[in-house]
CSV table of C-alpha atoms in Angstrom, one decimal:
chain,number,residue,atom,x,y,z
A,723,MET,CA,-38.5,16.0,-29.2
A,724,LEU,CA,-37.6,15.5,-25.6
A,725,ALA,CA,-40.0,15.3,-22.5
A,726,PHE,CA,-40.0,14.3,-19.0
A,727,ALA,CA,-43.1,14.1,-16.9
A,728,GLY,CA,-44.0,17.4,-15.3
A,729,LEU,CA,-41.5,19.3,-17.5
A,730,PRO,CA,-42.0,21.2,-21.0
A,731,ALA,CA,-40.7,19.3,-23.9
A,732,LEU,CA,-37.4,20.5,-25.4
A,733,ALA,CA,-36.1,21.3,-28.7
A,734,ASP,CA,-34.5,18.9,-31.0
A,735,ASP,CA,-31.3,17.2,-29.8
A,736,ALA,CA,-28.9,18.8,-32.5
A,737,ALA,CA,-30.1,22.3,-30.9
A,738,LEU,CA,-29.4,21.2,-27.4
A,739,GLN,CA,-26.1,19.5,-28.5
A,740,LYS,CA,-24.9,22.8,-30.0
A,741,GLU,CA,-25.8,24.9,-27.0
A,742,ALA,CA,-24.1,22.6,-24.7
A,743,ALA,CA,-21.1,22.7,-27.0
A,744,GLY,CA,-20.9,26.4,-26.4
A,745,HIS,CA,-20.6,26.0,-22.6
A,746,PHE,CA,-18.4,22.5,-22.1
A,747,LYS,CA,-15.7,20.8,-23.6
A,748,PRO,CA,-15.0,17.1,-23.6
A,749,ILE,CA,-12.3,15.5,-21.6
A,750,PRO,CA,-9.5,14.8,-23.9
A,751,SER,CA,-8.3,11.3,-24.7
A,752,MET,CA,-4.7,12.3,-24.5
A,753,VAL,CA,-2.7,13.5,-21.4
A,754,PRO,CA,-2.7,17.4,-21.4
A,755,ALA,CA,0.8,19.2,-21.3
A,756,VAL,CA,1.8,20.6,-18.1
A,757,LYS,CA,3.6,23.8,-17.8
A,758,ASP,CA,7.1,23.5,-17.0
A,759,ASN,CA,7.0,19.9,-16.4
A,760,ALA,CA,7.3,17.4,-19.3
A,761,VAL,CA,5.2,14.5,-18.7
A,762,THR,CA,7.6,11.7,-19.6
A,763,ARG,CA,7.2,7.8,-18.9
A,764,ASP,CA,10.1,7.7,-16.5
A,765,LYS,CA,8.6,10.6,-14.4
A,766,VAL,CA,5.0,9.3,-14.5
A,767,GLU,CA,6.1,5.9,-13.3
A,768,LEU,CA,8.2,7.7,-10.5
A,769,GLY,CA,5.3,9.8,-9.7
A,770,LYS,CA,2.9,6.8,-9.5
A,771,MET,CA,5.3,5.2,-6.9
A,772,LEU,CA,5.5,8.1,-4.9
A,773,PHE,CA,1.8,8.7,-4.8
A,774,PHE,CA,1.1,5.4,-3.4
A,775,ASP,CA,4.3,5.2,-1.1
A,776,PRO,CA,3.2,5.9,2.6
A,777,ARG,CA,6.7,6.6,3.6
A,778,LEU,CA,6.3,10.1,2.6
A,779,SER,CA,4.4,10.7,5.8
A,780,ALA,CA,6.0,10.7,9.3
A,781,SER,CA,4.0,7.8,10.5
A,782,GLN,CA,4.4,5.9,7.2
A,783,LEU,CA,0.9,4.8,7.2
A,784,ILE,CA,-0.6,7.6,5.0
A,785,SER,CA,0.0,7.9,1.2
A,786,CYS,CA,-1.5,10.4,-1.4
A,787,ASN,CA,-3.9,7.7,-2.2
A,788,THR,CA,-5.3,7.7,1.3
A,789,CYS,CA,-7.2,10.6,0.9
A,790,HIS,CA,-7.3,10.6,-3.1
A,791,ASN,CA,-8.1,6.7,-3.5
A,792,LEU,CA,-8.1,5.9,-7.1
A,793,SER,CA,-10.5,3.1,-6.6
A,794,MET,CA,-13.0,5.5,-4.9
A,795,GLY,CA,-13.3,8.3,-7.6
A,796,GLY,CA,-9.9,9.9,-6.6
A,797,ASP,CA,-11.0,11.0,-3.0
A,798,ASP,CA,-11.8,9.5,0.3
A,799,ASN,CA,-15.4,9.4,0.5
A,800,LEU,CA,-15.3,11.2,4.0
A,801,GLU,CA,-16.5,14.3,5.4
A,802,THR,CA,-13.0,15.5,6.1
A,803,SER,CA,-10.0,13.3,5.7
A,804,ILE,CA,-8.2,11.6,8.6
A,805,GLY,CA,-4.6,12.3,8.9
A,806,HIS,CA,-1.4,12.0,11.3
A,807,GLY,CA,-2.4,11.0,14.8
A,808,TRP,CA,-6.1,10.5,13.8
A,809,ALA,CA,-6.3,14.2,13.3
A,810,LYS,CA,-9.5,15.4,11.4
A,811,GLY,CA,-8.7,17.7,8.5
A,812,PRO,CA,-10.7,20.8,8.1
A,813,ARG,CA,-12.0,20.4,4.6
A,814,ASN,CA,-13.5,17.5,2.2
A,815,ALA,CA,-10.7,16.2,0.1
A,816,PRO,CA,-11.4,17.2,-3.6
A,817,THR,CA,-11.0,14.4,-6.3
A,818,VAL,CA,-7.6,14.2,-7.9
A,819,LEU,CA,-9.3,12.9,-11.1
A,820,ASN,CA,-9.2,15.5,-13.9
A,821,ALA,CA,-7.6,18.0,-11.3
A,822,VAL,CA,-5.1,18.8,-14.1
A,823,PHE,CA,-7.8,21.1,-15.6
A,824,ASN,CA,-8.6,23.2,-12.6
A,825,ILE,CA,-7.5,26.8,-12.5
A,826,ALA,CA,-6.0,25.9,-9.4
A,827,GLN,CA,-5.8,23.5,-6.5
A,828,PHE,CA,-7.4,23.1,-3.2
A,829,TRP,CA,-11.0,24.7,-2.4
A,830,ASP,CA,-9.5,28.1,-1.8
A,831,GLY,CA,-7.1,28.0,-4.9
A,832,ARG,CA,-3.8,28.5,-2.6
A,833,ALA,CA,-1.9,26.1,-4.9
A,834,GLY,CA,-1.4,27.3,-8.6
A,835,ASP,CA,-0.7,23.8,-9.8
A,836,LEU,CA,-0.5,20.4,-9.0
A,837,LYS,CA,3.3,20.3,-8.1
A,838,THR,CA,2.6,22.9,-5.5
A,839,GLN,CA,-0.4,21.2,-4.1
A,840,ALA,CA,1.6,17.9,-3.8
A,841,LYS,CA,4.0,19.6,-1.3
A,842,GLY,CA,1.2,20.7,0.9
A,843,PRO,CA,-0.3,17.7,2.4
A,844,ILE,CA,2.9,16.0,3.1
A,845,GLN,CA,4.1,19.0,5.2
A,846,ALA,CA,0.5,19.7,7.0
A,847,GLY,CA,0.5,18.5,10.6
A,848,VAL,CA,-3.0,17.3,10.3
A,849,GLU,CA,-2.1,15.3,7.1
A,850,MET,CA,1.1,13.5,6.6
A,851,ASN,CA,3.0,15.7,9.1
A,852,ASN,CA,6.6,15.3,7.3
A,853,THR,CA,9.1,17.7,6.3
A,854,PRO,CA,10.9,17.9,3.0
A,855,LYS,CA,14.4,17.0,4.6
A,856,VAL,CA,13.0,13.9,6.2
A,857,VAL,CA,11.4,13.1,2.7
A,858,GLU,CA,14.7,13.4,1.0
A,859,GLU,CA,16.6,11.6,3.5
A,860,THR,CA,14.2,8.5,3.0
A,861,LEU,CA,14.2,8.7,-1.0
A,862,LYS,CA,18.0,8.9,-0.9
A,863,SER,CA,18.3,6.0,1.5
A,864,ILE,CA,16.5,3.8,-1.2
A,865,PRO,CA,18.7,2.9,-4.0
A,866,ASP,CA,16.0,2.0,-6.5
A,867,TYR,CA,14.4,5.5,-6.1
A,868,VAL,CA,17.8,7.3,-6.5
A,869,ALA,CA,18.1,5.6,-9.8
A,870,ARG,CA,14.5,6.3,-10.9
A,871,PHE,CA,14.9,9.9,-10.0
A,872,LYS,CA,18.1,10.0,-12.1
A,873,ALA,CA,16.1,8.5,-14.9
A,874,ALA,CA,13.1,11.0,-14.7
A,875,PHE,CA,15.4,14.1,-14.0
A,876,PRO,CA,18.5,13.1,-16.2
A,877,ASN,CA,20.2,16.5,-16.5
A,878,GLU,CA,20.2,17.4,-12.9
A,879,ALA,CA,23.3,17.0,-10.7
A,880,GLU,CA,21.1,16.4,-7.6
A,881,PRO,CA,17.9,14.8,-9.0
A,882,VAL,CA,16.5,13.6,-5.6
A,883,THR,CA,14.7,16.6,-4.2
A,884,PHE,CA,11.6,17.5,-2.6
A,885,ASP,CA,10.8,19.7,-5.7
A,886,ASN,CA,11.4,17.0,-8.1
A,887,LEU,CA,9.2,14.7,-5.8
A,888,ALA,CA,6.4,17.3,-6.6
A,889,ARG,CA,7.0,17.4,-10.4
A,890,ALA,CA,6.8,13.5,-10.5
A,891,ILE,CA,3.4,13.3,-8.8
A,892,GLU,CA,2.2,16.2,-10.7
A,893,ALA,CA,3.0,14.2,-14.2
A,894,PHE,CA,1.4,11.1,-12.8
A,895,GLU,CA,-1.7,13.0,-11.5
A,896,ALA,CA,-2.0,14.8,-15.1
A,897,THR,CA,-2.7,11.1,-16.3
A,898,LEU,CA,-5.6,10.6,-14.2
A,899,ILE,CA,-8.0,11.7,-16.6
A,900,THR,CA,-11.5,10.5,-17.2
A,901,PRO,CA,-12.5,10.8,-20.9
A,902,GLY,CA,-15.6,8.9,-22.5
A,903,SER,CA,-18.4,9.9,-20.3
A,904,ARG,CA,-21.8,9.9,-21.8
A,905,PHE,CA,-21.9,13.6,-21.8
A,906,ASP,CA,-18.8,13.8,-23.6
A,907,GLN,CA,-20.1,11.5,-26.3
A,908,PHE,CA,-23.2,13.8,-26.4
A,909,LEU,CA,-20.9,16.7,-27.0
A,910,GLU,CA,-19.0,14.9,-29.6
A,911,GLY,CA,-22.2,14.3,-31.6
A,912,LYS,CA,-23.7,11.0,-30.4
A,913,LEU,CA,-27.2,12.4,-29.7
A,914,ASP,CA,-28.5,9.4,-28.2
A,915,ALA,CA,-25.9,9.0,-25.5
A,916,LEU,CA,-28.2,10.7,-23.1
A,917,ASP,CA,-31.9,9.6,-22.3
A,918,ALA,CA,-34.8,12.0,-22.0
A,919,THR,CA,-34.4,12.8,-18.4
A,920,GLU,CA,-30.8,13.6,-18.8
A,921,LYS,CA,-31.1,16.0,-21.8
A,922,THR,CA,-33.8,17.6,-19.7
A,923,GLY,CA,-31.5,17.9,-16.9
A,924,LEU,CA,-28.7,19.2,-19.0
A,925,LYS,CA,-31.3,21.9,-20.5
A,926,LEU,CA,-32.4,22.9,-17.1
A,927,PHE,CA,-28.6,23.1,-15.9
A,928,MET,CA,-28.0,25.7,-18.7
A,929,ASP,CA,-31.3,27.5,-18.4
A,930,LYS,CA,-31.4,27.9,-14.6
A,931,GLY,CA,-28.0,29.4,-14.4
A,932,CYS,CA,-25.8,26.4,-13.0
A,933,VAL,CA,-23.7,26.8,-16.1
A,934,ALA,CA,-22.4,30.4,-15.2
A,935,CYS,CA,-20.1,28.8,-12.5
A,936,HIS,CA,-19.9,25.1,-13.9
A,937,SER,CA,-18.7,25.1,-17.4
A,938,GLY,CA,-15.9,24.2,-19.5
A,939,VAL,CA,-13.7,21.0,-19.6
A,940,ASN,CA,-14.0,20.1,-15.9
A,941,VAL,CA,-17.7,21.5,-15.4
A,942,GLY,CA,-16.4,23.8,-13.0
A,943,GLY,CA,-12.9,24.4,-11.2
A,944,GLU,CA,-12.2,27.5,-13.7
A,945,ALA,CA,-13.0,30.5,-11.2
A,946,TYR,CA,-14.0,31.3,-7.7
A,947,TYR,CA,-17.4,32.4,-6.4
A,948,PRO,CA,-19.0,33.3,-3.0
A,949,PHE,CA,-20.9,30.5,-1.5
A,950,GLY,CA,-24.2,32.0,-0.9
A,951,VAL,CA,-24.5,34.5,-3.8
A,952,VAL,CA,-28.4,34.9,-2.9
A,953,GLU,CA,-28.8,33.2,0.3
A,954,LYS,CA,-26.0,31.7,2.6
A,955,PRO,CA,-26.5,28.1,3.6
A,956,GLY,CA,-26.7,27.1,7.4
A,957,ALA,CA,-23.9,27.0,9.5
A,958,ASP,CA,-23.7,23.3,9.3
A,959,ILE,CA,-23.0,23.4,5.5
A,960,LEU,CA,-21.0,26.8,5.5
A,961,PRO,CA,-19.0,27.0,8.8
A,962,ALA,CA,-18.5,30.4,9.9
A,963,ASN,CA,-14.7,29.7,10.8
A,964,ASP,CA,-13.9,28.7,7.2
A,965,ARG,CA,-13.9,31.9,5.3
A,966,GLY,CA,-12.4,30.3,2.2
A,967,ARG,CA,-10.2,32.4,-0.1
A,968,PHE,CA,-10.2,35.0,2.3
A,969,GLU,CA,-7.4,33.4,4.3
A,970,VAL,CA,-5.4,33.5,1.1
A,971,THR,CA,-5.8,36.9,-0.3
A,972,LYS,CA,-7.0,38.8,2.9
A,973,THR,CA,-9.4,40.9,1.1
A,974,ALA,CA,-13.0,41.3,2.1
A,975,ASP,CA,-14.4,40.5,-1.4
A,976,ALA,CA,-12.9,37.1,-1.0
A,977,ASP,CA,-14.7,36.2,2.2
A,978,TYR,CA,-16.5,32.9,2.0
A,979,VAL,CA,-15.4,32.7,-1.6
A,980,PHE,CA,-14.3,29.2,-2.9
A,981,ARG,CA,-13.4,27.7,-6.3
A,982,ALA,CA,-16.4,26.4,-8.0
A,983,GLY,CA,-16.3,22.8,-7.4
A,984,PRO,CA,-15.7,20.6,-10.7
A,985,LEU,CA,-18.6,18.3,-11.4
A,986,ARG,CA,-16.9,15.6,-13.4
A,987,ASN,CA,-17.4,12.4,-11.7
A,988,ILE,CA,-19.7,14.1,-9.0
A,989,ALA,CA,-21.6,11.0,-8.5
A,990,LEU,CA,-18.8,9.1,-7.2
A,991,SER,CA,-17.5,11.8,-4.9
A,992,ALA,CA,-19.9,12.2,-1.9
A,993,PRO,CA,-20.0,13.8,0.5
A,994,TYR,CA,-20.2,17.2,-1.1
A,995,PHE,CA,-19.0,20.9,-0.7
A,996,HIS,CA,-15.9,21.8,1.2
A,997,SER,CA,-17.3,21.1,4.5
A,998,GLY,CA,-18.4,17.6,3.3
A,999,LYS,CA,-21.5,17.8,5.2
A,1000,VAL,CA,-24.1,16.7,2.4
A,1001,TRP,CA,-24.2,13.3,1.3
A,1002,ASP,CA,-27.0,13.2,-1.2
A,1003,LEU,CA,-26.6,14.7,-4.7
A,1004,LYS,CA,-30.0,15.7,-5.0
A,1005,GLN,CA,-29.9,17.7,-1.6
A,1006,ALA,CA,-26.7,19.2,-3.0
A,1007,VAL,CA,-28.4,20.4,-6.3
A,1008,ALA,CA,-31.4,21.8,-4.2
A,1009,ILE,CA,-29.1,23.8,-1.9
A,1010,MET,CA,-27.0,25.3,-4.9
A,1011,ALA,CA,-30.1,26.2,-6.5
A,1012,THR,CA,-31.3,28.2,-3.3
A,1013,SER,CA,-27.8,29.6,-2.4
A,1014,GLN,CA,-26.4,30.6,-5.7
A,1015,LEU,CA,-29.4,31.2,-7.8
A,1016,GLY,CA,-32.3,32.2,-5.4
A,1017,ALA,CA,-34.4,29.3,-7.1
A,1018,LYS,CA,-36.6,26.9,-5.6
A,1019,LEU,CA,-36.6,24.0,-8.0
A,1020,SER,CA,-39.4,21.4,-8.4
A,1021,ASP,CA,-38.7,17.9,-7.3
A,1022,LYS,CA,-38.8,16.8,-11.0
A,1023,GLU,CA,-36.5,19.6,-11.7
A,1024,ILE,CA,-33.9,18.4,-9.3
A,1025,GLU,CA,-34.3,14.8,-10.1
A,1026,ALA,CA,-33.5,15.7,-14.0
A,1027,ILE,CA,-30.4,17.8,-13.0
A,1028,THR,CA,-29.1,15.1,-10.7
A,1029,ALA,CA,-29.7,12.5,-13.7
A,1030,PHE,CA,-27.7,14.8,-16.0
A,1031,LEU,CA,-24.9,15.0,-13.5
A,1032,GLY,CA,-24.6,11.1,-13.4
A,1033,THR,CA,-23.7,11.5,-17.2
A,1034,LEU,CA,-20.6,13.1,-16.2
A,1035,THR,CA,-18.9,9.9,-14.9
A,1036,GLY,CA,-16.2,9.0,-17.2
A,1037,GLU,CA,-13.8,6.1,-17.6
A,1038,GLN,CA,-11.9,5.6,-14.7
A,1039,PRO,CA,-8.0,5.5,-15.0
A,1040,ARG,CA,-6.6,2.1,-14.8
A,1041,VAL,CA,-3.6,2.2,-12.6
A,1042,GLU,CA,-1.5,-0.8,-12.0
A,1043,LEU,CA,-0.6,-0.8,-8.2
A,1044,PRO,CA,3.1,-0.4,-8.0
A,1045,ILE,CA,5.7,-2.4,-6.0
A,1046,LEU,CA,7.5,0.0,-4.0
A,1047,PRO,CA,11.2,-0.6,-3.3
A,1048,VAL,CA,12.4,-1.8,0.0
A,1049,SER,CA,13.5,0.4,2.8
A,1050,THR,CA,17.3,0.2,4.0
A,1051,ASP,CA,18.8,0.6,7.2
A,1052,ARG,CA,19.6,4.1,6.5
A,1053,THR,CA,15.7,4.8,5.7
A,1054,PRO,CA,14.3,7.0,8.7
A,1055,LEU,CA,12.0,5.1,11.0
A,1056,PRO,CA,8.3,6.0,11.3
A,1057,LYS,CA,7.2,8.3,14.0
């Protein structure tokens, strides 16, 4: 039996595990397949180099890892990212960890897959502020990159392309998964992987309705929902000028609709929400309960759910820092 001071005891652990297994799936230990993009060793190694290479940006200061720092939970732990010329981005950077399991990329889902997503920040004026043409010129000016593109894309007459750059980054990002969390161990039958408070939080997470939007492998990231189903949060948390998926579909029913945030490793990725305005996970839980469920949780309930969310932190990917090839006299200069 489970009990947490101020909350009712739960049924046996096996029943809780069975109920949870009906809503969630563990992060697999193997790299998942990627549609239309074979994840080969050569492609992954090339993608890793490109992920860390700041020469993909116009200033040659900003890399993918700048905003999706693999040492900090796969994001930059900022309200919104800082890009080219110290420009402040419009939204909080989502984690790149386990992003391969999301239905689509970005808060509004405007990129259907990781390779499409990879192209966006490189070209965005407030991020890396570069162009496909200059990126290709940069890569073609570096003999080691030319050789690596040929190895990764062996049957192509012109392997060094912006599209192939995106495919290589996608292949690398597909490896950035975090299996082995204590919650996954619980799902797989290790019933003592969670303590009593965490099990109470899991039960509350399901019973209160959080699971309606946050389920599956990534505990979210699988569908789109309005932010403020019952009660819209304040303008500081839900800025009026960011209408979410409406900007993608231009349909009224997409107004202030966003992709449900994946909750894997959520304890590592503060601040929260697309606006990045909430730094405390307990506060985020309380806001979601009020806005999405119309429920006012007690302090004990918030504490228990937050404790459960802490069990979603998995084994962080061990990535050896790549040694990047040296520029040549043909490499475009930074702006």
